[in-house]
Short mmCIF file of C-alpha atoms in Angstrom, two decimals:
data_model
loop_
_atom_site.label_atom_id
_atom_site.label_comp_id
_atom_site.label_asym_id
_atom_site.label_seq_id
_atom_site.Cartn_x
_atom_site.Cartn_y
_atom_site.Cartn_z
CA GLY F 5 11.70 15.81 -1.10
CA VAL F 6 9.96 12.98 -2.86
CA ALA F 7 7.99 15.24 -5.19
CA ASP F 8 11.17 17.09 -6.23
CA GLU F 9 12.87 13.77 -6.98
CA GLY F 10 10.00 12.77 -9.26
CA VAL F 11 10.18 16.06 -11.12
CA ASN F 12 13.99 15.89 -11.46
CA LEU F 13 13.91 12.35 -12.81
CA SER F 14 10.58 12.54 -14.70
CA HIS F 15 9.24 9.30 -13.30
CA PHE F 16 7.03 7.39 -10.87
CA VAL F 17 8.17 8.34 -7.38
CA GLY F 18 5.35 10.85 -6.77
CA PHE F 19 2.79 8.13 -7.50
CA TYR F 20 3.96 6.22 -4.41
CA THR F 21 3.75 9.13 -1.96
CA PRO F 22 0.54 7.83 -0.28
CA ARG F 23 2.08 4.35 0.12
CA VAL F 24 5.25 5.86 1.56
CA ALA F 25 3.22 8.04 3.95
CA SER F 26 1.29 4.98 5.18
CA GLY F 27 4.52 3.00 5.70
CA ASP F 28 3.55 0.43 3.06
CA CYS F 29 6.80 1.05 1.16
CA HIS F 30 9.85 3.32 1.25
CA SER F 31 11.53 5.43 -1.41
CA LEU F 32 15.32 5.57 -1.33
CA PHE F 33 17.54 7.74 -3.48
CA LEU F 34 20.89 6.60 -4.87
CA ARG F 35 23.28 9.47 -5.60
CA ARG F 36 26.94 9.83 -6.47
CA LYS F 37 29.17 10.75 -3.55
CA HIS F 38 30.74 13.69 -5.41
CA ASP F 39 27.40 15.10 -6.65
CA ARG F 40 24.82 14.58 -3.89
CA ASP F 41 22.51 17.33 -5.16
CA GLN F 42 22.05 15.59 -8.52
CA SER F 43 19.22 13.04 -8.69
CA GLY F 44 20.47 9.62 -9.75
CA VAL F 45 18.34 6.53 -9.14
CA THR F 46 15.14 6.12 -7.16
CA LEU F 47 14.55 2.82 -5.38
CA ARG F 48 11.28 1.48 -4.03
CA LEU F 49 11.70 -0.77 -1.00
CA SER F 50 8.81 -2.99 0.05
CA GLY F 51 9.53 -4.99 3.18
CA GLN F 52 13.09 -6.27 2.79
CA SER F 53 13.05 -6.21 -1.01
CA ILE F 54 13.95 -3.57 -3.58
CA CYS F 55 11.11 -3.93 -6.06
CA GLN F 56 11.85 -0.99 -8.34
CA ALA F 57 14.97 0.93 -9.37
CA ARG F 58 14.85 3.59 -12.06
CA GLY F 59 16.89 6.53 -13.26
CA ARG F 60 15.82 9.60 -15.20
CA THR F 61 12.78 9.01 -17.44
CA ARG F 62 12.44 5.46 -16.07
CA ARG F 63 15.75 4.24 -17.53
CA SER F 64 17.09 0.95 -16.22
CA ILE F 65 19.96 1.10 -13.77
CA THR F 66 23.48 0.86 -15.17
CA SER F 67 25.84 -2.02 -14.45
CA ASP F 68 27.82 0.20 -12.04
CA GLU F 69 24.64 1.22 -10.22
CA ARG F 70 23.55 -2.44 -10.02
CA LYS F 71 26.94 -3.48 -8.64
CA PHE F 72 26.78 -0.81 -5.93
CA LEU F 73 23.17 -1.70 -5.15
CA CYS F 74 23.96 -5.43 -4.88
CA ASN F 75 26.81 -4.76 -2.46
CA TRP F 76 24.69 -2.41 -0.36
CA ALA F 77 21.75 -4.84 -0.33
CA ARG F 78 23.97 -7.74 0.74
CA GLU F 79 25.44 -5.66 3.61
CA ASN F 80 21.93 -4.68 4.74
CA ASN F 81 20.22 -8.08 4.29
CA ILE F 82 17.91 -6.80 1.56
CA GLN F 83 16.78 -8.73 -1.50
CA ILE F 84 16.82 -7.26 -5.00
CA ALA F 85 13.82 -8.07 -7.20
CA VAL F 86 14.76 -5.81 -10.13
#
């Protein structure tokens, strides 16, 4: 769950649990197709905008992750603010 993701990646996602529970924002998890059990990137979606994207220990997303995210966001009519 969300708490496990925060522990696996050593970052913020647990902090947003109350906001996710209230529907104020959503947490999405980006994983590699061949390794779905391995935590990759956590995204915070607020409305129709991705406002945070971080990997393990709050690292910035890689260029490959950004490329995938941009394609996915375009297909789903979502803005990227990170």
